mmCIF file of C-alpha atoms in Angstrom:
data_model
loop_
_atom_site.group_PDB
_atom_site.id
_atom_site.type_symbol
_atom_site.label_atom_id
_atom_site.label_comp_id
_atom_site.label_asym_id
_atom_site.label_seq_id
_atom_site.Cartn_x
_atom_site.Cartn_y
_atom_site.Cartn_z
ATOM 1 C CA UNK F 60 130.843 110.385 133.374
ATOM 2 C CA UNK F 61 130.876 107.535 136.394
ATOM 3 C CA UNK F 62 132.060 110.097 138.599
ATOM 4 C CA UNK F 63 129.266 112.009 138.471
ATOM 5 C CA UNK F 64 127.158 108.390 138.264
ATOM 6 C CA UNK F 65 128.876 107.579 141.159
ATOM 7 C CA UNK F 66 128.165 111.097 143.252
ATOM 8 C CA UNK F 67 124.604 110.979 141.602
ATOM 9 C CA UNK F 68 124.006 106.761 143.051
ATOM 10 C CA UNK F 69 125.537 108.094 146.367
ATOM 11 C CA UNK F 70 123.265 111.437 146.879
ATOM 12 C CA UNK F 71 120.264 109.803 146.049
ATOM 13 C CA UNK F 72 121.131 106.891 148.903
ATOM 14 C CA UNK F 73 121.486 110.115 151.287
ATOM 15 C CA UNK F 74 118.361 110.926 150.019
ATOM 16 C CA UNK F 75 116.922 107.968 151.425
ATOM 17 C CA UNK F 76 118.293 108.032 154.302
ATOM 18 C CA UNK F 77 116.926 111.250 155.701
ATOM 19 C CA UNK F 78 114.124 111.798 153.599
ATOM 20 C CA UNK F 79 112.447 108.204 153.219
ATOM 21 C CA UNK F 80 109.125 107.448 151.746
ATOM 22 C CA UNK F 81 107.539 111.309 151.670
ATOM 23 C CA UNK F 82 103.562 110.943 150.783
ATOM 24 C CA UNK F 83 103.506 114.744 150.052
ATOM 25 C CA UNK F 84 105.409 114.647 146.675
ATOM 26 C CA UNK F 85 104.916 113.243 143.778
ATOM 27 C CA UNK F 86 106.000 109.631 143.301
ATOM 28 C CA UNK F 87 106.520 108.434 140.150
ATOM 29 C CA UNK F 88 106.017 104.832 140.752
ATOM 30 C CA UNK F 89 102.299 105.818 141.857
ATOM 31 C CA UNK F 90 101.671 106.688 138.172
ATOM 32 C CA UNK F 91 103.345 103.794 137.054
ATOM 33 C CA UNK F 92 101.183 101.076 138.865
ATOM 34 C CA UNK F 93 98.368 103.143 138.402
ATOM 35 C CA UNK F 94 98.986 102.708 134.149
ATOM 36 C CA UNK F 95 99.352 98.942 135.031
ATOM 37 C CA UNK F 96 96.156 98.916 136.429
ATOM 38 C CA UNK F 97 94.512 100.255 133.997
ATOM 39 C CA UNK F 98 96.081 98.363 131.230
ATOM 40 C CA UNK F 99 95.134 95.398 133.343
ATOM 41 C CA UNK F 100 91.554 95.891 132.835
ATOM 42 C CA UNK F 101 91.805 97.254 129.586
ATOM 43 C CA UNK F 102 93.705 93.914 128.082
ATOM 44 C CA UNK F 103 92.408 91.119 130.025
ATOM 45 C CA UNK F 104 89.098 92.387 130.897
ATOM 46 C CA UNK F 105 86.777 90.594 133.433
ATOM 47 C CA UNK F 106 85.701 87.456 131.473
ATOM 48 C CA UNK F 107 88.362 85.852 131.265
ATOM 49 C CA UNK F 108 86.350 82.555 129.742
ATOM 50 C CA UNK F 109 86.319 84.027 126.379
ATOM 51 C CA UNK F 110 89.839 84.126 126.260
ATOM 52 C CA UNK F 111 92.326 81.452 125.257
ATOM 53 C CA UNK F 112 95.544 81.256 127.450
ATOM 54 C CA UNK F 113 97.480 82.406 124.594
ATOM 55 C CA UNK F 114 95.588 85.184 123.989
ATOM 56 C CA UNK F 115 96.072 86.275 127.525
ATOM 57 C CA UNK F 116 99.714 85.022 127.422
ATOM 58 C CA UNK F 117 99.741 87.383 124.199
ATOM 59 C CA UNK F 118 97.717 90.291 126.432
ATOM 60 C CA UNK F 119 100.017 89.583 129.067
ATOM 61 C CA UNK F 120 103.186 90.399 126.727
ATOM 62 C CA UNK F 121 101.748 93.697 125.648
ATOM 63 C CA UNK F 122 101.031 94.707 129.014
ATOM 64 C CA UNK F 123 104.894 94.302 129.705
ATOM 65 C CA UNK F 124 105.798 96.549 126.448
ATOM 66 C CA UNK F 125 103.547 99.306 126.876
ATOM 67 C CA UNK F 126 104.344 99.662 130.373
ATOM 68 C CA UNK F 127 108.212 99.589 130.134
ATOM 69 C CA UNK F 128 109.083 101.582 126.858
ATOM 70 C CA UNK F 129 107.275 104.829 127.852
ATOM 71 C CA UNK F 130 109.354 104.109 131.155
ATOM 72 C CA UNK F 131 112.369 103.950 129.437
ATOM 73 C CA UNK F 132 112.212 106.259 126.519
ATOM 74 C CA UNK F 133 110.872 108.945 129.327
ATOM 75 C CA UNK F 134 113.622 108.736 132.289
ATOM 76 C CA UNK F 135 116.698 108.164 129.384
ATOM 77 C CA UNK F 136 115.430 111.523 127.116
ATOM 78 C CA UNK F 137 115.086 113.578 130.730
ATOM 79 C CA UNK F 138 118.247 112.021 131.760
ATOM 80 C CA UNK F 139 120.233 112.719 128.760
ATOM 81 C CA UNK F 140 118.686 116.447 128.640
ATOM 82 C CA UNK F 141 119.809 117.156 132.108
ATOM 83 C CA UNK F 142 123.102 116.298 131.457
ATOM 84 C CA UNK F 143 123.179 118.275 128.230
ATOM 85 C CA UNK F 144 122.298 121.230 130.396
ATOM 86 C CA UNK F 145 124.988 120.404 132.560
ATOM 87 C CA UNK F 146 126.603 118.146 134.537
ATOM 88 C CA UNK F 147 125.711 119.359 138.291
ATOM 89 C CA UNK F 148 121.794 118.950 136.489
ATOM 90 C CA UNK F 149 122.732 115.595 135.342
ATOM 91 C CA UNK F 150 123.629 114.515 138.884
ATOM 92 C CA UNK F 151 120.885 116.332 140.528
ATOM 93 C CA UNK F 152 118.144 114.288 137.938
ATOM 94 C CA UNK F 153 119.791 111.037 138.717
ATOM 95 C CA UNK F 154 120.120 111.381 142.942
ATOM 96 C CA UNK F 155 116.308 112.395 142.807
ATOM 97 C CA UNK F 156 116.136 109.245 140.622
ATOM 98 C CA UNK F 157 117.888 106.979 142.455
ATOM 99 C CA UNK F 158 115.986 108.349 145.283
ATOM 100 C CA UNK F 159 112.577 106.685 144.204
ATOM 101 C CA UNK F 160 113.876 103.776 143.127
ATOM 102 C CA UNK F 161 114.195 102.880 146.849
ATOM 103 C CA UNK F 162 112.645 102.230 150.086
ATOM 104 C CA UNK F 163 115.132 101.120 152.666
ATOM 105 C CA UNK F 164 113.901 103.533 155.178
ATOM 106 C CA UNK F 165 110.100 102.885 154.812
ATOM 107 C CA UNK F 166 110.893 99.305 155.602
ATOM 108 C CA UNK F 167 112.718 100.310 158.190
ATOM 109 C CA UNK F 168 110.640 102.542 159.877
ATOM 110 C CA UNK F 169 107.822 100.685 158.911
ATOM 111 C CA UNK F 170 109.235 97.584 160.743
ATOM 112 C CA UNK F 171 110.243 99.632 164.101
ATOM 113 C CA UNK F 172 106.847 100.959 164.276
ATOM 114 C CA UNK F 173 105.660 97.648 164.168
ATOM 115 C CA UNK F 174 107.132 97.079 167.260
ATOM 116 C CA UNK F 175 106.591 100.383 169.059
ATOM 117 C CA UNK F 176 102.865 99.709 168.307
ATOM 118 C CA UNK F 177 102.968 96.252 170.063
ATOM 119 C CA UNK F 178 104.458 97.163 172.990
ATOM 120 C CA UNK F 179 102.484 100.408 172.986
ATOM 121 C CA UNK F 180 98.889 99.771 171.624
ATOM 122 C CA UNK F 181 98.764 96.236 172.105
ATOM 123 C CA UNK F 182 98.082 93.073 169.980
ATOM 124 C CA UNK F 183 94.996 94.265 167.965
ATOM 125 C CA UNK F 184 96.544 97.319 166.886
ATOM 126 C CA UNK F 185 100.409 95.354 165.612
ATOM 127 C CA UNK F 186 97.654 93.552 163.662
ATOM 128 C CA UNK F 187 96.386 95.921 161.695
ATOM 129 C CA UNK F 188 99.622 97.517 161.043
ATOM 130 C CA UNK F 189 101.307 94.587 160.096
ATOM 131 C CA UNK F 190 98.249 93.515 157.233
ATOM 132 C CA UNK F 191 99.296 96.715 155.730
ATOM 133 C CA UNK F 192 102.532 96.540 156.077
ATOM 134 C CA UNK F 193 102.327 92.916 154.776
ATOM 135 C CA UNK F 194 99.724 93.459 152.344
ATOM 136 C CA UNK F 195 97.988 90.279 153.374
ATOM 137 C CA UNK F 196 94.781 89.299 155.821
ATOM 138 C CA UNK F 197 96.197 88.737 159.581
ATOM 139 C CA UNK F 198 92.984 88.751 160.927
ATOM 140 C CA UNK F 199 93.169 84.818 161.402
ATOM 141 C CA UNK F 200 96.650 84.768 162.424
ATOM 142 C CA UNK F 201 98.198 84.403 165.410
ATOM 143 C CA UNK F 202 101.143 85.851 167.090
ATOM 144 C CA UNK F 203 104.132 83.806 165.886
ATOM 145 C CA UNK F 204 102.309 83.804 162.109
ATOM 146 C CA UNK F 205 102.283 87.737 162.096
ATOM 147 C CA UNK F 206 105.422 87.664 163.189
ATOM 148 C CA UNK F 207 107.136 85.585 160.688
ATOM 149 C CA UNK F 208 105.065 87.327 157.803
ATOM 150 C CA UNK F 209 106.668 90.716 159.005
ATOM 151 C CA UNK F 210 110.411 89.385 159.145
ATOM 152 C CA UNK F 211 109.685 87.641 155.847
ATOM 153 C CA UNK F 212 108.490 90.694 154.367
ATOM 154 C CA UNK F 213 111.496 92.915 155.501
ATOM 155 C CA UNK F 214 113.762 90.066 154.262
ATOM 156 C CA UNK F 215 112.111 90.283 150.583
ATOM 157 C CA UNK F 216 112.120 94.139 150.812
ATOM 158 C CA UNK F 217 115.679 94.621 152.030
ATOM 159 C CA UNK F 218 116.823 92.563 148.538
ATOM 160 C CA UNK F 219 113.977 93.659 146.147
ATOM 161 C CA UNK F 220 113.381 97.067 147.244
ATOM 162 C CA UNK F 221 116.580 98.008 148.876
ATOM 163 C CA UNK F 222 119.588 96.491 147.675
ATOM 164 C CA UNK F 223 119.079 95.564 144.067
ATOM 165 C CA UNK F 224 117.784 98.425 142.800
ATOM 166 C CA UNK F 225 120.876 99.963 144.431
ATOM 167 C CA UNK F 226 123.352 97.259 142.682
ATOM 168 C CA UNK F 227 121.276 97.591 138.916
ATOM 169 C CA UNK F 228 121.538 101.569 139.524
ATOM 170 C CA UNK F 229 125.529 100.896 139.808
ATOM 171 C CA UNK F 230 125.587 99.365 136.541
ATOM 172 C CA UNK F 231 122.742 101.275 134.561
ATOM 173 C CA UNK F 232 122.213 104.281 136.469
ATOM 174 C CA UNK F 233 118.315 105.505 136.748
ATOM 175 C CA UNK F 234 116.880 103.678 133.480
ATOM 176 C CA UNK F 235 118.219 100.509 134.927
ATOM 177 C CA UNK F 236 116.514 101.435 138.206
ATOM 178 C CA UNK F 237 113.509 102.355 137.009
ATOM 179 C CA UNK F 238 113.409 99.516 134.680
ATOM 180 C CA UNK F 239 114.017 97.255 137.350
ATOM 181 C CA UNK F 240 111.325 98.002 139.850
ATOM 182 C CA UNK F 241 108.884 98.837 136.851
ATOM 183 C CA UNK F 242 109.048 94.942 136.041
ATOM 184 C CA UNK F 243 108.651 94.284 140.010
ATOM 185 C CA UNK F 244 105.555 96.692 139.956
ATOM 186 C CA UNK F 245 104.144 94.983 137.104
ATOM 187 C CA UNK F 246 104.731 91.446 138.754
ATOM 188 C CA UNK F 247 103.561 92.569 142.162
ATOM 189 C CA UNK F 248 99.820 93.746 140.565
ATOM 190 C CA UNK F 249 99.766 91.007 137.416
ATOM 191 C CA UNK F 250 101.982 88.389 138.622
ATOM 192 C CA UNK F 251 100.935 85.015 137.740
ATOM 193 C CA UNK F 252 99.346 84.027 141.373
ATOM 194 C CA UNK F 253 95.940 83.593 141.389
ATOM 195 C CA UNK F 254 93.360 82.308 138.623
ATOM 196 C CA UNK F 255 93.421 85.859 136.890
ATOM 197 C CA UNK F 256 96.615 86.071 136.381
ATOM 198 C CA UNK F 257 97.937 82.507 135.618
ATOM 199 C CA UNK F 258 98.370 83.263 131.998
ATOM 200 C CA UNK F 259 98.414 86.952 131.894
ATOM 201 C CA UNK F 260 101.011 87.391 134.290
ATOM 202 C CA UNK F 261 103.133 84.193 133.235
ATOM 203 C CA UNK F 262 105.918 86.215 130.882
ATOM 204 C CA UNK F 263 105.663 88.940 133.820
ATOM 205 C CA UNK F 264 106.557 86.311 136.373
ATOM 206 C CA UNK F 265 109.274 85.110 133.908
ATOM 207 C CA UNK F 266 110.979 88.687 133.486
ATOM 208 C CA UNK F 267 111.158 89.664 136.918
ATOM 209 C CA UNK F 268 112.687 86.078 137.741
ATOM 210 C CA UNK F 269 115.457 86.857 135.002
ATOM 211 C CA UNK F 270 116.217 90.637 135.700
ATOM 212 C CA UNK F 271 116.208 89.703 139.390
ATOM 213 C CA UNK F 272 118.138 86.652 139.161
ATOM 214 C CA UNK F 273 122.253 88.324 139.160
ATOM 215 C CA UNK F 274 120.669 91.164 142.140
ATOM 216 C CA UNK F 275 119.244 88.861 144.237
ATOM 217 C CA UNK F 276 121.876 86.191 144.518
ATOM 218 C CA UNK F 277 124.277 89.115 145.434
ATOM 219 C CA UNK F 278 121.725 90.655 147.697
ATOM 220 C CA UNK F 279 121.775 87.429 150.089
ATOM 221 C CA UNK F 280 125.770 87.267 149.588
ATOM 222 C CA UNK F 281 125.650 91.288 150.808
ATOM 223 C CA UNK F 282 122.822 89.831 154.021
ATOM 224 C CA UNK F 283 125.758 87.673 155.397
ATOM 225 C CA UNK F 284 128.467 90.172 154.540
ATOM 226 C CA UNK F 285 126.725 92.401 156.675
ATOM 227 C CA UNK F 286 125.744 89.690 159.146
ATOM 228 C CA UNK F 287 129.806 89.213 159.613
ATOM 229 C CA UNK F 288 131.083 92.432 159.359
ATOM 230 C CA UNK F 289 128.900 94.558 161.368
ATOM 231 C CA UNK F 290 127.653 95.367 164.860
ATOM 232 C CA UNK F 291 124.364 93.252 165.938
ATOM 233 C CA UNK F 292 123.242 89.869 167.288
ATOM 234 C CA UNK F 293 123.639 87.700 163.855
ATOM 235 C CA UNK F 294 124.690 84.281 163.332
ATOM 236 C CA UNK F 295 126.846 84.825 160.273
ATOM 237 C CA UNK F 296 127.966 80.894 160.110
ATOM 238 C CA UNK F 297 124.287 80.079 159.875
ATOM 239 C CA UNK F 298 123.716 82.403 157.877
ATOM 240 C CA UNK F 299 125.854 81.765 155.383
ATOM 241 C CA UNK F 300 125.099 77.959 155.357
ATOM 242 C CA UNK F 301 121.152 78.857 154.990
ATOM 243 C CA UNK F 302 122.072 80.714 152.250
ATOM 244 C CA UNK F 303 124.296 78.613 150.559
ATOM 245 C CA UNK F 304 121.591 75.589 151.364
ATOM 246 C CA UNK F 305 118.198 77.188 150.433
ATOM 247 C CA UNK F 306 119.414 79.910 147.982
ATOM 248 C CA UNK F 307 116.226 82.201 148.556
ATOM 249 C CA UNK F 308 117.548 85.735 147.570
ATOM 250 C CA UNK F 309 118.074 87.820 150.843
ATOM 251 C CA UNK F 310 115.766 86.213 152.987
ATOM 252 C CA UNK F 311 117.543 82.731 153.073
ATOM 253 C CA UNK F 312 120.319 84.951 155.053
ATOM 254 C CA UNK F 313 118.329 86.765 157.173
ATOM 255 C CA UNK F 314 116.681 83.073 157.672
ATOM 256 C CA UNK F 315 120.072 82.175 159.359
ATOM 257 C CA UNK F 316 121.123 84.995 160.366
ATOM 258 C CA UNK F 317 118.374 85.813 162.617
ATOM 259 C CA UNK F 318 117.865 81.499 163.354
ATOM 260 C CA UNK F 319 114.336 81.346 162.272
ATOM 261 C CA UNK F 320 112.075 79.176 159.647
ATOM 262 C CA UNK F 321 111.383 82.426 156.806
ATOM 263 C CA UNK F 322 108.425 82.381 154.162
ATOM 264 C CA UNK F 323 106.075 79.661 155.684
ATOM 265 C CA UNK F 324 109.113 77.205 156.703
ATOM 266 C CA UNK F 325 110.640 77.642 153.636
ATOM 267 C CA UNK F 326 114.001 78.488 154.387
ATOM 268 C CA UNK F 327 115.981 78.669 157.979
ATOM 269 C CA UNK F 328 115.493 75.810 160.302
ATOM 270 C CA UNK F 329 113.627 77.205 162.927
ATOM 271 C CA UNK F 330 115.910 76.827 165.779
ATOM 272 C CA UNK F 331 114.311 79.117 168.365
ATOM 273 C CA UNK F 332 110.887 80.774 168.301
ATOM 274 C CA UNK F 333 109.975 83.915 166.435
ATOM 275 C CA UNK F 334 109.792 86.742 168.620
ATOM 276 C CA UNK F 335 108.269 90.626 168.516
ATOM 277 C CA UNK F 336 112.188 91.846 168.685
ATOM 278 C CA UNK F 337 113.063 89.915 165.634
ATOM 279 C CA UNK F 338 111.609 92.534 163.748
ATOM 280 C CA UNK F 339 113.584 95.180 165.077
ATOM 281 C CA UNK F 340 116.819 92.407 164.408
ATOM 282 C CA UNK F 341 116.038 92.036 160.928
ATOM 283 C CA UNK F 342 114.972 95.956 159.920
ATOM 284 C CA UNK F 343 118.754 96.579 161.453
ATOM 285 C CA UNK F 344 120.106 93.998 159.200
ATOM 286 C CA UNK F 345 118.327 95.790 156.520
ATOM 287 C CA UNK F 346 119.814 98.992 157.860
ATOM 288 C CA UNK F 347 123.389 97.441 157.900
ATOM 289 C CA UNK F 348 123.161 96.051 154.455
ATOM 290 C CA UNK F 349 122.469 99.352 152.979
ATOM 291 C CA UNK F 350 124.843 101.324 154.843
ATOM 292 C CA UNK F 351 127.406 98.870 153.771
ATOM 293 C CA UNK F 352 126.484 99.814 150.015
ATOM 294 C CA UNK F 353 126.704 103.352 150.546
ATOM 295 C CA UNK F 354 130.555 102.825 152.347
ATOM 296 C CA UNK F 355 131.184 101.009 148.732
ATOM 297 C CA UNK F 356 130.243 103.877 147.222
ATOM 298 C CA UNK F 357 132.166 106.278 149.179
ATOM 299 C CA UNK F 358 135.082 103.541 148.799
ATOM 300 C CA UNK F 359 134.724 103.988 144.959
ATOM 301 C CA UNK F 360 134.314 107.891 145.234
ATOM 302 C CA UNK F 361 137.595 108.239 147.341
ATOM 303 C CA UNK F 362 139.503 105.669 144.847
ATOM 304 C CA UNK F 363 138.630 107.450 142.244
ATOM 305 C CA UNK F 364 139.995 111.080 143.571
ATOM 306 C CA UNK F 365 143.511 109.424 144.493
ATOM 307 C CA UNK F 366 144.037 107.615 141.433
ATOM 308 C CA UNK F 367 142.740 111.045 138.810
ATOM 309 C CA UNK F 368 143.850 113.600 141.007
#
């Protein structure tokens, strides 16, 4: 049965690779955060003064349950039905799986557009893109601000999009995947960061901060393996000591490995200015990192073959 995990976690990575984000098919995640949504409104509401904070605490923890179980009770019966069929349909449910439980070449893409745009359309048009991209207002920002809020996001991405989803798939296949970025949906539409959401989304806030907490150290550890150990213009050494110093998921590597102050001066030290290129520096990191997840898995693959065979 890991074999065929194993082939499933790898074909589904290939998937990603070639395929990326595809806007004609059907994405299950786009159902998912649409369901938030709605329960969002149909929990908390819009006057929010007639509620207590426990209540929406309470509201809050309800929203959590009747978002994940149908999540989980649906991908584990399909799962365990494919493979009951048999096992090339077990692997073929669990690639496509995998498969949308990532985004490694959006980002990517995404980010080297970015550029292209910039050096093609000019600075009004990288704007835009990038408060899209960013999912922020950039209209009052300048240069160096857009900048850093694009690096920053492909930091974030490249451990909660990217790489942790990839490590929880290792370890719990497709339900752990979809489990995973279900709770970083839910956080990303309820989380507990504005006045709406300070009590509704506090035991969302408190989830994803647990689930995340194993994926996202090993994410940054993976940022400065990949700084060391493969082609591109990375400071490993600072990146490591960023890292070790700041202890912000991924993007306290890419902080150092790239030199730069990440997530409003947060992490890094800022040693040289943030430039349109860096964006293209830290989308190959990205690139690198996940590559260097797939050789692990074609490491594991090849083990596997000597040792049974």
């Amino acid at each position: 049965m890991f074999k065929y995990h194993i082939w499933a976690l790898l074909l589904g990575t290939i998937l990603e690779v070639f395929l990326g984000k595809q806007y004609y098919i059907a994405n299950p995640f786009n159902a998912i955060t649409a369901w938030i949504k709605y329960l969002d409104r149909a929990l908390l509401g819009d006057d929010l003064i007639l509620l207590e904070p426990s209540k929406q605490k309470n509201f809050g923890m309800w929203l959590i349950v009747l978002v994940l179980f149908p999540v989980f009770a649906i991908v584990l019966f399909f799962m365990l039905l494919a493979y009951e069929i048999s096992p090339v349909v077990g692997i073929i449910f669990e690639a496509i799986a995998s498969y949308y439980c990532l985004e490694a070449n959006y980002t990517y893409n995404m980010a080297r557009e970015m550029v292209a745009t910039f050096y093609g359309d000019g600075f009004s048009e990288f704007k835009k893109q990038a408060g899209i991209f960013c999912k922020c207002d950039t209209e009052n920002l300048d240069m160096d601000e857009i900048n850093e809020r694009i690096v920053t996001k492909v930091a974030n991405d490249a451990g909660d999009l990217c790489i942790s989803p990839m490590l929880v798939m290792f370890l719990f296949g497709p339900v752990g995947g979809f489990i995973y970025k279900t709770i970083d949906a839910i956080d990303s539409v309820v989380g507990h960061k504005n006045k709406r959401y300070e009590f509704f989304g506090y035991y969302t806030a408190k989830l994803n901060q647990i689930v995340d907490c194993i994926p996202g150290r090993l994410s940054g550890y993976l940022a400065v393996f990949a700084a060391r150990f493969t082609f591109g213009d990375f400071h490993w050494r600072n990146a490591r000591y960023i890292h070790l110093r700041d202890r912000m998921k991924a993007i306290s590597a890419f902080a150092g490995a790239l030199e730069l102050s990440l997530k409003n001066g947060a992490t890094g030290d800022g040693d040289k200015e943030i430039e349109v290129n860096d964006i293209n520096r830290a989308a190959d990191l990205l690139r690198n990192m996940f590559f260097v997840c797939q050789f692990i898995l074609v490491i594991l693959l090849v083990f596997w073959l000597l040792v049974f065979f």
